[in-house]
Amino acid sequence: MSEIILINECNHLQLNPDDLTICLVYPGETRVGLSSLAVHRIYSLINSIEGVSCDLFFIDSDSSFFLGRELKEFDVVAFSITYEDHLFTVASTLHREGIPPVREEREKEGNYPLIFGGGIGLFYNPAPFIPIFDVIYLGEAEGRLEKVIKEIVISGGELETLDKFDNVVISKKYQFFYNGELVEKIDGERKRIFRSPIFPKTFSHSCFLSGDTAFKDMFLIELNRGCIEKCRFCVATYMGLPFREKEIEVVEKEIEIASKYGNKVGLIGAGVTDYSKMEELYGILKKHNVKASFSSLKASSPSHYIFKIIEESEQKTVTIAPEAGSESLRYAINKKVPDEKYFSFAEKALQHGAENLKLYFLIGLPGESEEDLKGIVDMTKVFREIALKYWKERGKTGEIHLSVNPVIAKPFTPFQWYGMNSKSEIEKRIKFLKKALSKIPNVKFTHENVRKAILQAIVSRGDTRVGEAAIESAIQGVNFRKALKERGLRFDNLYTREREKDEVFPWDMIESGIRRDYLWREYQNTFERKSTPICFPGCKVCGLCD
């Protein structure tokens, strides 16, 4: 690992003898964990609390990052969950570190750290994680997590005192009842996902810089949360609603901090190029002599200052996400952007110095036809023709990189009812695209591992039995399919079964703020290939802003 530069403007570990000690665990390698802005943000936030010291831990290490301690030496072990398949990693990590992964075993034996879970990969459906975590935190951190941690300090780790927070799940207080593969009822208080009202005024930027991370010493700044488009498959959109953006004065202070450590920032957010003050942002970057790159670009974003920033930062690869190969299917998933807008957007990016295009597409969308798949190939050809003109002018050939992934049905989105394609059908579609795209020069084709995508899909809509099976699979080496079968669950059915309109979902134990009848209407609109409007001020259609 190369040298780690600590950002002084963050709160860092300063251990005092009587501090409550917390280890923040990212269930992945150090390189990936230090690339996660969520890890930076939570680490700094916890270390800002008087009487608390927070270290880091990554799974490719045998001890904590700063203090070199084992996990069981901490008072609290807190996991930051990004992806559903982290469920398996959490179980195996605890087992490796001498901490029983099964919550009930720890309760009987005692003398173990409090096991705490949070993060976007967990809070929209905590059910599979209930067999592991003592406490599950639902939602965003700013303005609430500090209070929860302080309560742990004051109470000496007494779980009961955390029950007063409407976004904190105490796992032992929930009981699931099943009828065959279905959930019959859930006993326990319904808690609510927390969305931070103070995000627009709050710093959320890098706290460490390292050349070994995915972003190579780039200082990251979060510009906004949520997305106005409300694409029907996208859990980041629905969990991030209502759309919020950081105040420009806060952004300027963050860019000023970044300028002390380098001249490049990475701007991130689900709808980062929808930032409404792009002209002011451009001026601030110029003022502080800082270049910026965007995590992704939205072809529907209106500001021409996006391209000025791309050009002056010399960003060579731009990422856009058409998602579907036909306009009709794109509108069906509520992505209301015609083909021509993608092509013109890509051309402007190439005009302003970009050399490579990265394109994201989904397969297995509801109602997807062979013509829709061919549309992905046809769009790729057009993108290449546009790029070829600029490659020839510059005497340098770039690349069109297609990342094609199966759509995964997620809770609290309109697709939460969707019965996904089978593994063989997904592989058939990938094979078709791989063969067709291989005939187009300068095109790179990649796709997510299909088995990994299916595991994510199963955990995403899973219940406590899925969590139990994952623990058994992770620590005893039992085949996951077999472990599920022993609990009365059919592996393939868990992701391919179309859910009933009114059935009880495992995630009904929590409240998202978004009305179920609204999500159902949006799901039905998918099959009619009918789009609905973006979020706008005063809108109350989904129920979140009532």
Coordinates of C-alpha atoms in Angstrom, one line a residue, residues 11 40 81 120 219 226 235-236 252 330 344 356 369 406-407 429 453:
N11 CA -11.9 14.1 12.2
H40 CA -14.5 8.3 4.8
I81 CA -22.7 -2.5 3.6
I120 CA -27.2 1.4 1.2
F219 CA -10.2 14.1 -3.8
G226 CA -31.1 11.1 -5.2
V235 CA -32.8 1.8 -5.8
A236 CA -30.3 4.6 -5.4
E252 CA -16.6 25.9 -2.6
R330 CA -36.1 3.1 -22.1
S344 CA -25.5 14.4 -29.4
N356 CA -13.3 7.0 -24.7
S369 CA -37.5 -8.3 -26.9
P406 CA -28.8 -8.1 -15.6
V407 CA -31.4 -5.9 -14.0
R429 CA -28.7 -12.7 -23.9
A453 CA -25.9 -11.0 -9.9

